[in-house]
Amino acid sequence: MLRAVSPVSGAITHQREYTVKDHLGNLRLAYRAGRRLTYFAGLEPGDASRETQQFDSASVSAPVAQSVGANPATSRARTGTHVARLHAGGPAPQPLGALKQLGVQRGDTVLVTAHGLYPQATSGSPFLFSLASFVAGLLQPAPGVPGGADGRRRGGLPLLSIGVSAALPALVPRSGGVPLGYVRLLVFNADSNLVSSQTQQLSSAALNNYEDLQLQVVVPQDGYVTAYVGNESDADVFFDDVAVVHGQGLQVQENQYDPWGLSLAGLDYASPEIGRAHV
């Protein structure tokens, strides 16, 4: 029986783990079913500490997750009182919403759901914005300020920079002035090379009404997945209740030994989550 501490909630769970030993009692093989981990950004003040630990983007901090009206009839929050306002224009653009980076292995599934709304159409005038340049700027700390001094996690931004600098399919302008708000999944291999991408954009159904966006991927090889919401237009887009669900595949650890009982490190194998459980 395996005793594990969840990296998300801190809850203690117990799970059956199966082992195979050789005639000398050495552990040769251990395996167990993977877990289902959920990361949720509801953007409420009471959850700020947890969300800034779970998500890599600065978007879940207080300056971005803002209340937009005490009157429930005018509030743009889907649930609660706070919501993320994304806008790529102006002197202080905030085009990125909640962003999560995951270490994954072949056969894992990653599901991201988000709910987006826009209050008015874009102006229709030409608007130029480079997400790649914006992310590169985030990776450069301000003069005299050490990186990460604001307490926000930036671990997912280097891979995001690689992803948005690659040949991603261009966002499709929609009729009616629908802003370029979207949810996106980027899949990388173990060498941080982009393998595939999926993007779902908002439609006219999101005008003053929350539209549900959802993407899912079955991971083709060991590597990383980056999931995030964004808006690359000069009109406001509000995102709320962003969830990333990581369904792990079978977790396996295999040990190999030489005739003298020493571990053959080059032949050993352990799934990423095996080493994170507390026995």
XYZ file of N, CA and C in Angstrom:
837
model
N 0.849 -1.187 0.000
C 0.000 0.000 0.000
C 0.887 1.240 0.000
N 0.586 2.175 -0.898
C 1.380 3.383 -1.038
C 0.669 4.545 -0.352
N 1.428 5.286 0.473
C 0.911 6.493 1.111
C 1.447 7.686 0.335
N 0.554 8.490 -0.241
C 0.971 9.603 -1.081
C 0.365 10.901 -0.579
N 1.127 11.994 -0.738
C 0.662 13.332 -0.393
C 0.434 14.100 -1.691
N -0.788 14.573 -1.902
C -1.115 15.288 -3.130
C -0.336 16.595 -3.218
N 0.354 16.855 -4.364
C 1.040 18.139 -4.520
C 0.075 19.296 -4.733
N -1.190 18.997 -4.987
C -2.190 20.034 -5.240
C -2.864 20.480 -3.945
N -3.449 19.531 -3.223
C -4.225 19.870 -2.030
C -3.527 19.550 -0.723
N -2.488 18.725 -0.774
C -1.827 18.294 0.451
C -2.526 17.134 1.128
N -3.612 16.654 0.537
C -4.362 15.548 1.128
C -3.570 14.242 1.049
N -3.731 13.411 2.066
C -3.055 12.114 2.117
C -3.990 11.049 1.559
N -3.505 10.276 0.615
C -4.288 9.193 0.033
C -3.478 7.906 0.092
N -4.174 6.800 -0.008
C -3.521 5.504 -0.041
C -3.918 4.786 -1.326
N -2.948 4.129 -1.932
C -3.178 3.501 -3.224
C -2.389 2.203 -3.299
N -2.981 1.207 -3.919
C -2.293 -0.075 -4.061
C -1.153 0.044 -5.074
N -0.002 -0.473 -4.701
C 1.144 -0.538 -5.597
C 1.626 -1.982 -5.644
N 1.901 -2.455 -6.838
C 2.285 -3.853 -7.025
C 3.773 -3.929 -7.340
N 4.445 -4.876 -6.713
C 5.893 -5.006 -6.876
C 6.277 -6.433 -7.253
N 7.406 -6.536 -7.951
C 7.996 -7.835 -8.297
C 9.447 -7.805 -7.835
N 9.847 -8.802 -7.035
C 11.217 -8.897 -6.538
C 11.894 -10.154 -7.082
N 13.227 -10.113 -7.137
C 13.959 -11.300 -7.582
C 14.229 -12.221 -6.395
N 14.987 -13.316 -6.630
C 15.207 -14.320 -5.590
C 16.054 -13.795 -4.429
N 16.703 -12.641 -4.611
C 17.500 -12.050 -3.538
C 16.727 -10.965 -2.782
N 15.505 -10.734 -3.187
C 14.695 -9.736 -2.523
C 14.845 -8.330 -3.071
N 15.575 -8.198 -4.186
C 15.742 -6.877 -4.793
C 14.478 -6.485 -5.562
N 14.083 -5.225 -5.440
C 12.933 -4.726 -6.183
C 13.292 -4.617 -7.658
N 12.544 -5.316 -8.510
C 12.800 -5.259 -9.945
C 11.756 -4.438 -10.691
N 10.509 -4.511 -10.228
C 9.429 -3.813 -10.931
C 8.373 -3.375 -9.927
N 7.917 -2.139 -10.071
C 6.809 -1.621 -9.270
C 5.885 -0.841 -10.193
N 4.585 -0.979 -10.004
C 3.645 -0.235 -10.838
C 2.352 0.033 -10.082
N 1.683 1.097 -10.476
C 0.407 1.483 -9.902
C -0.350 2.331 -10.909
N -1.648 2.431 -10.707
C -2.461 3.278 -11.574
C -2.113 4.740 -11.329
N -2.170 5.532 -12.394
C -1.899 6.956 -12.258
C -3.036 7.683 -11.569
N -2.742 8.901 -11.141
C -3.750 9.711 -10.459
C -4.399 10.698 -11.438
N -5.472 11.291 -10.963
C -6.169 12.330 -11.733
C -6.034 13.630 -10.938
N -5.242 14.556 -11.463
C -4.946 15.796 -10.765
C -5.680 16.950 -11.437
N -6.342 17.770 -10.639
C -7.100 18.899 -11.158
C -6.537 20.202 -10.606
N -6.291 21.149 -11.506
C -5.808 22.480 -11.134
C -6.878 23.485 -11.566
N -7.326 24.303 -10.619
C -8.485 25.160 -10.885
C -8.186 26.603 -10.510
N -8.491 27.532 -11.421
C -8.335 28.962 -11.177
C -9.707 29.624 -11.223
N -10.307 29.812 -10.041
C -11.575 30.524 -9.954
C -11.380 32.006 -9.744
N -10.122 32.403 -9.437
C -9.708 33.806 -9.368
C -10.340 34.570 -8.220
N -10.740 33.854 -7.173
C -11.285 34.522 -5.995
C -10.157 34.857 -5.015
N -10.279 35.973 -4.269
C -9.192 36.410 -3.381
C -8.735 35.346 -2.390
N -9.666 34.572 -1.858
C -9.298 33.567 -0.872
C -8.462 32.433 -1.428
N -8.445 32.280 -2.756
C -7.689 31.196 -3.383
C -6.398 31.685 -4.028
N -6.042 32.958 -3.841
C -4.900 33.532 -4.547
C -3.605 32.805 -4.245
N -3.372 32.443 -2.980
C -2.121 31.782 -2.610
C -1.987 30.435 -3.314
N -3.061 29.635 -3.294
C -3.020 28.329 -3.956
C -2.839 28.479 -5.453
N -3.542 29.415 -6.073
C -3.498 29.545 -7.527
C -2.142 30.037 -8.020
N -1.500 30.936 -7.271
C -0.179 31.394 -7.700
C 0.865 30.294 -7.549
N 0.590 29.279 -6.726
C 1.478 28.138 -6.628
C 1.226 27.127 -7.738
N -0.034 26.985 -8.136
C -0.391 25.975 -9.139
C -0.166 26.447 -10.564
N -0.394 27.733 -10.832
C -0.329 28.230 -12.199
C 0.910 29.093 -12.386
N 1.511 28.996 -13.581
C 2.792 29.648 -13.841
C 2.654 31.080 -14.339
N 1.493 31.467 -14.794
C 1.342 32.821 -15.317
C 1.117 33.800 -14.179
N 1.474 35.056 -14.397
C 1.203 36.097 -13.406
C -0.269 36.471 -13.381
N -1.075 35.878 -14.240
C -2.442 36.356 -14.427
C -3.353 36.065 -13.256
N -2.998 35.136 -12.377
C -3.896 34.823 -11.270
C -3.603 35.659 -10.044
N -2.722 36.641 -10.140
C -2.445 37.507 -9.001
C -3.486 38.620 -8.931
N -3.519 39.319 -7.795
C -4.598 40.274 -7.515
C -4.771 41.379 -8.559
N -3.709 41.955 -9.139
C -3.938 43.063 -10.080
C -4.741 42.675 -11.323
N -4.765 41.387 -11.663
C -5.470 40.968 -12.871
C -6.815 40.355 -12.546
N -6.859 39.561 -11.480
C -8.131 38.985 -11.067
C -8.886 40.055 -10.304
N -9.736 40.796 -10.977
C -10.365 41.961 -10.370
C -11.879 41.874 -10.414
N -12.491 42.378 -9.367
C -13.943 42.452 -9.335
C -14.407 43.509 -10.329
N -15.501 43.245 -10.999
C -15.993 44.206 -11.983
C -17.399 44.688 -11.633
N -17.677 44.770 -10.363
C -18.969 45.322 -9.958
C -19.557 44.589 -8.778
N -19.942 45.332 -7.763
C -20.534 44.702 -6.585
C -21.967 44.251 -6.853
N -22.608 44.872 -7.817
C -23.983 44.527 -8.167
C -23.975 43.245 -8.999
N -24.597 42.160 -8.519
C -24.585 40.901 -9.284
C -25.112 41.056 -10.702
N -25.980 42.014 -10.923
C -26.550 42.190 -12.263
C -25.534 42.750 -13.247
N -24.517 43.449 -12.733
C -23.523 44.049 -13.618
C -22.169 43.365 -13.542
N -21.989 42.453 -12.609
C -20.706 41.769 -12.476
C -20.478 40.844 -13.662
N -19.249 40.814 -14.154
C -18.930 39.943 -15.276
C -18.308 38.625 -14.821
N -18.207 38.404 -13.535
C -17.688 37.144 -13.033
C -18.692 36.028 -13.308
N -18.192 34.885 -13.754
C -19.083 33.738 -14.010
C -19.563 33.144 -12.696
N -18.641 32.996 -11.748
C -18.970 32.571 -10.391
C -18.206 33.476 -9.433
N -18.725 33.645 -8.231
C -18.052 34.499 -7.270
C -18.114 35.960 -7.685
N -17.067 36.724 -7.312
C -17.057 38.169 -7.562
C -15.864 38.627 -8.380
N -14.920 37.725 -8.712
C -13.698 38.134 -9.393
C -13.527 37.374 -10.711
N -12.804 38.003 -11.633
C -12.642 37.448 -12.971
C -11.354 38.000 -13.556
N -10.760 37.307 -14.506
C -9.542 37.778 -15.167
C -9.906 38.594 -16.400
N -9.406 39.829 -16.460
C -9.636 40.708 -17.606
C -8.375 40.714 -18.464
N -8.494 40.216 -19.706
C -7.351 40.125 -20.610
C -7.511 41.140 -21.735
N -6.397 41.825 -22.045
C -6.413 42.897 -23.035
C -4.998 43.053 -23.559
N -4.817 43.011 -24.877
C -3.466 43.073 -25.448
C -3.050 44.487 -25.821
N -3.914 45.463 -25.675
C -3.582 46.832 -26.066
C -3.232 47.702 -24.876
N -2.971 48.966 -25.157
C -2.705 49.922 -24.104
C -1.276 49.861 -23.582
N -0.945 50.746 -22.634
C 0.425 50.812 -22.116
C 0.801 49.633 -21.229
N -0.176 48.926 -20.675
C 0.110 47.786 -19.796
C -0.711 46.579 -20.248
N -0.352 45.977 -21.364
C -1.127 44.836 -21.882
C -1.063 43.633 -20.948
N -2.160 42.901 -20.867
C -2.224 41.656 -20.103
C -2.939 40.617 -20.962
N -2.235 40.044 -21.948
C -2.883 39.125 -22.875
C -2.979 37.686 -22.386
N -2.251 37.346 -21.311
C -2.211 35.964 -20.856
C -3.086 35.742 -19.645
N -3.860 34.661 -19.684
C -4.608 34.221 -18.515
C -3.875 33.102 -17.821
N -4.615 32.359 -16.994
C -4.015 31.278 -16.216
C -3.274 30.307 -17.136
N -2.040 29.995 -16.766
C -1.180 29.128 -17.575
C -0.635 28.011 -16.705
N -0.728 26.778 -17.186
C -0.248 25.623 -16.434
C 0.691 24.797 -17.293
N 1.857 24.467 -16.747
C 2.798 23.561 -17.414
C 2.844 22.246 -16.650
N 2.787 21.147 -17.387
C 2.779 19.813 -16.785
C 3.890 18.956 -17.374
N 4.550 18.185 -16.524
C 5.411 17.116 -17.002
C 4.545 15.893 -17.247
N 4.607 15.327 -18.440
C 3.705 14.237 -18.818
C 4.489 13.070 -19.396
N 3.834 11.931 -19.479
C 4.409 10.771 -20.133
C 3.425 10.223 -21.160
N 3.926 9.401 -22.024
C 3.095 8.858 -23.100
C 1.852 8.173 -22.533
N 0.713 8.489 -23.123
C -0.549 7.901 -22.699
C -1.329 8.747 -21.715
N -0.706 9.757 -21.115
C -1.448 10.665 -20.238
C -2.478 11.442 -21.048
N -3.509 11.904 -20.377
C -4.483 12.799 -21.009
C -4.478 14.137 -20.271
N -4.627 15.207 -21.020
C -4.725 16.543 -20.438
C -5.978 17.201 -21.014
N -6.838 17.662 -20.125
C -8.078 18.330 -20.506
C -8.073 19.731 -19.905
N -8.307 20.741 -20.726
C -8.402 22.111 -20.226
C -9.762 22.669 -20.608
N -10.432 23.277 -19.641
C -11.709 23.934 -19.881
C -11.604 25.377 -19.393
N -12.241 26.274 -20.104
C -12.236 27.690 -19.738
C -13.546 28.306 -20.195
N -13.902 29.417 -19.591
C -15.156 30.088 -19.896
C -14.842 31.546 -20.190
N -15.161 31.988 -21.424
C -14.797 33.320 -21.863
C -15.996 34.155 -22.285
N -15.856 35.464 -22.092
C -16.916 36.422 -22.431
C -16.262 37.719 -22.896
N -16.900 38.388 -23.866
C -16.451 39.726 -24.222
C -17.658 40.670 -24.214
N -17.497 41.896 -23.651
C -18.640 42.814 -23.511
C -18.948 43.627 -24.752
N -17.949 43.789 -25.628
C -18.206 44.539 -26.853
C -17.230 44.108 -27.933
N -17.601 44.357 -29.175
C -16.785 43.934 -30.299
C -15.525 44.790 -30.398
N -14.541 44.300 -31.141
C -13.331 45.073 -31.383
C -13.646 46.270 -32.265
N -12.734 47.238 -32.280
C -12.965 48.470 -33.032
C -12.933 48.255 -34.538
N -12.276 47.194 -34.975
C -12.178 46.918 -36.402
C -10.979 47.567 -37.051
N -10.321 48.494 -36.368
C -9.115 49.113 -36.914
C -7.940 48.158 -36.780
N -6.937 48.288 -37.648
C -5.795 47.369 -37.592
C -5.119 47.408 -36.221
N -4.783 46.204 -35.702
C -4.125 46.094 -34.402
C -3.024 45.052 -34.513
N -1.800 45.485 -34.250
C -0.652 44.594 -34.347
C -0.174 44.230 -32.948
N -0.017 42.944 -32.715
C 0.449 42.478 -31.400
C 1.243 41.195 -31.593
N 2.383 41.085 -30.896
C 3.223 39.890 -30.956
C 3.277 39.252 -29.576
N 2.623 38.106 -29.427
C 2.668 37.399 -28.148
C 4.085 36.919 -27.852
N 4.829 36.540 -28.896
C 6.206 36.089 -28.693
C 7.053 37.192 -28.066
N 6.897 38.420 -28.548
C 7.656 39.541 -27.984
C 7.217 39.846 -26.557
N 5.924 39.724 -26.300
C 5.414 39.985 -24.961
C 5.987 38.978 -23.964
N 5.980 37.690 -24.325
C 6.505 36.656 -23.422
C 8.004 36.844 -23.219
N 8.725 37.200 -24.286
C 10.160 37.453 -24.142
C 10.412 38.583 -23.152
N 9.550 39.585 -23.166
C 9.695 40.679 -22.212
C 9.448 40.240 -20.783
N 8.500 39.317 -20.571
C 8.242 38.811 -19.227
C 9.437 38.042 -18.674
N 10.177 37.405 -19.572
C 11.326 36.619 -19.134
C 12.521 37.483 -18.773
N 12.470 38.763 -19.117
C 13.552 39.690 -18.787
C 13.144 40.512 -17.567
N 13.811 40.333 -16.412
C 13.447 41.106 -15.224
C 13.732 42.587 -15.428
N 12.946 43.403 -14.762
C 13.145 44.851 -14.844
C 14.511 45.217 -14.260
N 15.143 46.303 -14.733
C 16.461 46.695 -14.211
C 16.443 46.867 -12.699
N 17.386 46.187 -12.041
C 17.499 46.283 -10.595
C 16.542 45.409 -9.822
N 15.694 44.638 -10.534
C 14.733 43.757 -9.863
C 15.056 42.320 -10.230
N 15.424 41.469 -9.262
C 15.737 40.082 -9.582
C 14.512 39.335 -10.080
N 14.706 38.373 -10.969
C 13.593 37.610 -11.510
C 12.826 36.888 -10.422
N 11.512 36.938 -10.493
C 10.679 36.257 -9.516
C 10.505 37.011 -8.214
N 10.976 38.257 -8.138
C 10.889 39.012 -6.896
C 9.448 39.307 -6.497
N 8.528 39.253 -7.455
C 7.125 39.530 -7.135
C 6.400 38.314 -6.599
N 7.108 37.190 -6.458
C 6.516 35.986 -5.907
C 5.725 35.162 -6.891
N 5.689 35.540 -8.140
C 4.916 34.802 -9.136
C 5.783 33.751 -9.804
N 5.186 32.621 -10.091
C 5.913 31.550 -10.756
C 6.041 31.866 -12.235
N 7.237 31.666 -12.776
C 7.478 31.917 -14.196
C 7.994 30.657 -14.891
N 7.825 29.487 -14.245
C 8.422 28.263 -14.764
C 7.921 27.858 -16.129
N 6.662 28.197 -16.470
C 6.123 27.781 -17.752
C 6.440 28.706 -18.900
N 6.964 29.895 -18.616
C 7.156 30.866 -19.680
C 8.253 30.502 -20.681
N 9.381 29.909 -20.272
C 10.376 29.531 -21.298
C 9.815 28.594 -22.359
N 9.057 27.571 -21.957
C 8.455 26.674 -22.952
C 7.400 27.403 -23.770
N 6.638 28.275 -23.126
C 5.647 29.047 -23.880
C 6.335 29.906 -24.923
N 7.479 30.489 -24.569
C 8.227 31.301 -25.527
C 8.631 30.485 -26.744
N 9.066 29.245 -26.511
C 9.416 28.357 -27.622
C 8.183 28.065 -28.470
N 7.056 27.818 -27.789
C 5.843 27.463 -28.513
C 5.322 28.575 -29.389
N 5.220 29.798 -28.844
C 4.639 30.888 -29.631
C 5.610 31.410 -30.680
N 6.896 31.068 -30.558
C 7.857 31.450 -31.591
C 7.870 30.456 -32.745
N 7.258 29.292 -32.532
C 7.175 28.281 -33.589
C 6.067 28.667 -34.575
N 5.924 27.852 -35.579
C 4.947 28.141 -36.636
C 3.552 27.684 -36.222
N 2.985 28.330 -35.194
C 1.624 28.012 -34.785
C 0.634 28.514 -35.829
N -0.472 27.807 -36.025
C -1.500 28.321 -36.943
C -1.970 29.697 -36.497
N -2.150 30.611 -37.427
C -2.571 31.972 -37.104
C -3.997 31.972 -36.555
N -4.251 32.871 -35.622
C -5.608 33.045 -35.136
C -6.486 33.559 -36.270
N -7.716 33.103 -36.303
C -8.615 33.431 -37.416
C -9.528 34.581 -37.015
N -9.422 35.741 -37.671
C -10.350 36.839 -37.382
C -11.782 36.419 -37.713
N -12.690 36.665 -36.794
C -14.078 36.286 -36.997
C -14.909 37.520 -37.349
N -15.967 37.298 -38.084
C -16.846 38.406 -38.456
C -17.555 38.944 -37.217
N -17.964 40.194 -37.296
C -18.684 40.789 -36.173
C -17.791 41.367 -35.106
N -16.480 41.426 -35.351
C -15.586 42.027 -34.371
C -15.362 41.205 -33.126
N -15.410 39.867 -33.252
C -15.151 39.004 -32.099
C -13.671 39.104 -31.729
N -13.339 39.412 -30.474
C -11.922 39.498 -30.084
C -11.216 38.155 -30.231
N -9.890 38.224 -30.299
C -9.076 37.013 -30.471
C -8.771 36.378 -29.122
N -9.837 35.994 -28.425
C -9.699 35.274 -27.163
C -9.750 33.784 -27.426
N -8.974 33.009 -26.649
C -8.857 31.579 -26.957
C -8.328 30.793 -25.765
N -8.440 29.465 -25.868
C -7.752 28.522 -24.989
C -6.834 27.698 -25.875
N -5.651 27.329 -25.355
C -4.661 26.659 -26.204
C -3.926 25.576 -25.418
N -3.594 24.495 -26.129
C -2.764 23.412 -25.601
C -1.531 23.264 -26.486
N -0.350 23.287 -25.891
C 0.901 23.057 -26.600
C 1.553 21.799 -26.049
N 1.976 20.904 -26.929
C 2.598 19.637 -26.523
C 4.056 19.648 -26.964
N 4.956 19.389 -26.010
C 6.392 19.376 -26.281
C 6.957 17.993 -25.958
N 8.031 17.618 -26.654
C 8.704 16.371 -26.306
C 9.684 16.627 -25.165
N 10.436 15.592 -24.768
C 11.350 15.715 -23.632
C 12.487 16.690 -23.904
N 12.758 16.987 -25.179
C 13.809 17.944 -25.542
C 13.262 19.353 -25.747
N 12.022 19.585 -25.331
C 11.364 20.897 -25.416
C 11.093 21.347 -26.845
N 10.962 20.406 -27.751
C 10.566 20.731 -29.118
C 9.046 20.631 -29.229
N 8.439 21.617 -29.897
C 6.989 21.606 -30.051
C 6.570 20.445 -30.953
N 5.637 19.632 -30.457
C 5.147 18.461 -31.196
C 3.803 18.766 -31.849
N 2.904 19.399 -31.114
C 1.584 19.703 -31.667
C 0.953 20.836 -30.864
N -0.097 21.411 -31.439
C -0.816 22.482 -30.758
C -2.290 22.409 -31.111
N -3.119 22.865 -30.184
C -4.555 22.982 -30.411
C -5.002 24.342 -29.884
N -5.895 24.997 -30.610
C -6.429 26.283 -30.187
C -7.930 26.324 -30.464
N -8.696 26.774 -29.497
C -10.129 27.006 -29.698
C -10.428 28.462 -29.375
N -10.952 29.190 -30.357
C -11.230 30.613 -30.194
C -12.677 30.857 -29.770
N -12.876 32.022 -29.163
C -14.225 32.462 -28.847
C -14.996 32.744 -30.134
N -16.299 32.606 -30.062
C -17.174 32.940 -31.185
C -18.116 34.065 -30.763
N -19.000 34.440 -31.653
C -19.965 35.501 -31.338
C -20.900 35.096 -30.201
N -20.944 33.809 -29.879
C -21.784 33.357 -28.766
C -21.291 33.885 -27.427
N -20.049 34.375 -27.381
C -19.473 34.870 -26.129
C -19.780 36.342 -25.870
N -20.547 36.996 -26.725
C -20.895 38.396 -26.517
C -21.845 38.512 -25.323
N -21.324 39.074 -24.231
C -22.085 39.245 -22.985
C -22.682 37.941 -22.459
N -22.038 36.846 -22.787
C -22.508 35.539 -22.320
C -21.321 34.580 -22.303
N -21.105 33.902 -21.202
C -19.938 33.030 -21.110
C -20.066 31.834 -22.057
N -19.029 31.674 -22.871
C -18.942 30.541 -23.792
C -17.968 29.527 -23.232
N -18.341 28.250 -23.293
C -17.487 27.183 -22.785
C -16.492 26.759 -23.862
N -15.218 26.770 -23.503
C -14.148 26.306 -24.385
C -13.500 25.076 -23.760
N -13.136 24.110 -24.604
C -12.570 22.867 -24.076
C -11.641 22.225 -25.104
N -10.485 21.786 -24.637
C -9.521 21.064 -25.467
C -8.997 19.870 -24.691
N -8.663 18.806 -25.415
C -8.107 17.611 -24.775
C -7.064 16.984 -25.677
N -6.027 16.420 -25.084
C -4.979 15.750 -25.843
C -4.578 14.471 -25.117
N -4.313 13.429 -25.902
C -3.678 12.218 -25.392
C -2.201 12.333 -25.753
N -1.346 12.363 -24.762
C 0.066 12.676 -24.968
C 0.742 11.565 -25.763
N 1.398 11.909 -26.900
C 1.998 10.873 -27.753
C 3.361 10.383 -27.279
N 4.052 11.161 -26.438
C 5.383 10.777 -25.963
C 5.707 11.570 -24.705
N 6.705 11.083 -23.960
C 7.100 11.772 -22.741
C 7.517 13.207 -23.064
N 7.169 14.126 -22.193
C 7.537 15.520 -22.427
C 6.763 16.452 -21.530
N 6.202 17.509 -22.126
C 5.528 18.552 -21.365
C 4.283 19.019 -22.134
N 3.331 19.516 -21.367
C 2.143 20.144 -21.954
C 1.953 21.503 -21.287
N 1.695 22.513 -22.094
C 1.387 23.849 -21.599
C -0.037 24.204 -22.003
N -0.849 24.564 -21.028
C -2.241 24.948 -21.276
C -2.450 26.367 -20.758
N -3.115 27.209 -21.551
C -3.350 28.577 -21.101
C -4.481 29.217 -21.883
N -4.984 30.343 -21.354
C -5.959 31.167 -22.053
C -5.294 32.487 -22.415
N -5.769 33.103 -23.500
C -5.158 34.347 -23.949
C -6.131 35.198 -24.734
N -5.729 36.449 -24.959
C -6.485 37.378 -25.788
C -5.483 38.274 -26.500
N -5.438 38.213 -27.832
C -4.472 38.975 -28.605
C -5.127 40.108 -29.385
N -6.152 40.701 -28.815
C -6.846 41.818 -29.460
C -6.889 43.015 -28.521
N -7.352 44.160 -29.052
C -7.401 45.383 -28.260
C -8.752 45.596 -27.586
N -9.551 44.555 -27.490
C -10.832 44.611 -26.784
C -10.770 43.678 -25.581
N -11.489 44.010 -24.535
C -11.478 43.195 -23.319
C -12.096 41.825 -23.567
N -11.471 40.818 -22.956
C -12.055 39.485 -22.864
C -11.921 39.044 -21.417
N -12.990 38.502 -20.862
C -12.989 38.035 -19.482
C -12.986 36.507 -19.472
N -12.064 35.936 -18.678
C -12.020 34.486 -18.498
C -12.204 34.163 -17.027
N -12.963 33.113 -16.766
C -13.218 32.693 -15.385
C -13.269 31.171 -15.327
N -12.985 30.634 -14.129
C -13.111 29.191 -13.853
C -12.343 28.352 -14.873
N -11.034 28.569 -14.920
C -10.154 27.800 -15.809
C -9.698 26.542 -15.076
N -9.868 25.384 -15.698
C -9.496 24.121 -15.066
C -8.610 23.310 -16.009
N -7.554 22.722 -15.437
C -6.670 21.817 -16.171
C -6.671 20.488 -15.427
N -7.048 19.414 -16.117
C -7.126 18.087 -15.514
C -6.082 17.194 -16.167
N -5.202 16.632 -15.345
C -4.130 15.752 -15.815
C -4.458 14.326 -15.392
N -4.785 13.482 -16.366
C -5.034 12.069 -16.105
C -3.783 11.261 -16.406
N -3.134 10.765 -15.375
C -1.887 10.030 -15.555
C -2.148 8.603 -16.024
N -1.226 8.091 -16.822
C -1.275 6.694 -17.224
C -0.653 5.808 -16.155
N -0.363 4.579 -16.497
C 0.240 3.628 -15.562
C 1.616 4.133 -15.137
N 1.868 4.149 -13.820
C 3.142 4.599 -13.274
C 4.033 3.382 -13.011
N 5.207 3.380 -13.613
C 6.067 2.195 -13.582
C 7.467 2.569 -13.119
N 8.061 1.703 -12.293
C 9.473 1.819 -11.925
C 10.128 0.467 -12.173
N 11.230 0.472 -12.910
C 11.947 -0.766 -13.228
C 13.417 -0.604 -12.849
N 13.952 -1.571 -12.079
C 15.338 -1.538 -11.633
C 16.130 -2.680 -12.252
N 17.325 -2.355 -12.724
C 18.219 -3.355 -13.302
C 19.521 -3.384 -12.503
N 20.086 -4.600 -12.298
C 21.294 -4.756 -11.496
C 22.341 -5.555 -12.260
N 23.617 -5.244 -11.961
C 24.701 -6.042 -12.539
C 24.941 -7.263 -11.646
N 25.840 -8.212 -12.041
C 26.051 -9.442 -11.250
C 26.512 -9.188 -9.824
N 27.016 -7.986 -9.521
C 27.491 -7.675 -8.176
C 26.447 -6.913 -7.356
N 25.252 -6.767 -7.907
C 24.167 -6.133 -7.173
C 24.119 -4.632 -7.258
N 24.944 -4.037 -8.128
C 24.931 -2.584 -8.293
C 23.894 -2.186 -9.345
N 23.270 -1.070 -9.113
C 22.228 -0.602 -10.034
C 22.836 -0.184 -11.363
N 22.206 -0.594 -12.464
C 22.605 -0.166 -13.807
C 21.791 1.084 -14.137
N 22.370 2.222 -13.754
C 21.615 3.466 -13.829
C 21.096 3.767 -15.229
N 21.862 3.415 -16.242
C 21.436 3.720 -17.598
C 20.252 2.911 -18.067
N 19.948 1.810 -17.383
C 18.847 0.935 -17.778
C 17.639 1.065 -16.864
N 17.811 1.705 -15.704
C 16.682 1.912 -14.807
C 15.656 2.840 -15.455
N 14.404 2.694 -15.031
C 13.356 3.572 -15.547
C 12.361 3.849 -14.429
N 11.902 5.098 -14.345
C 10.860 5.457 -13.393
C 9.962 6.514 -14.027
N 8.653 6.319 -13.950
C 7.706 7.315 -14.414
C 7.885 8.590 -13.609
N 7.564 9.738 -14.190
C 7.821 11.010 -13.505
C 7.209 11.104 -12.114
N 6.006 10.538 -11.922
C 5.331 10.696 -10.639
C 5.782 9.698 -9.597
N 6.532 8.636 -9.984
C 6.935 7.619 -9.012
C 7.752 8.238 -7.896
N 8.681 9.115 -8.270
C 9.563 9.696 -7.273
C 8.923 10.766 -6.438
N 7.677 11.182 -6.739
C 7.044 12.261 -5.992
C 6.173 11.766 -4.860
N 5.954 10.460 -4.811
C 5.104 9.915 -3.751
C 5.931 9.712 -2.487
N 5.327 9.966 -1.352
C 5.997 9.791 -0.066
C 5.581 8.447 0.506
N 6.526 7.535 0.655
C 6.196 6.180 1.128
C 6.360 6.110 2.629
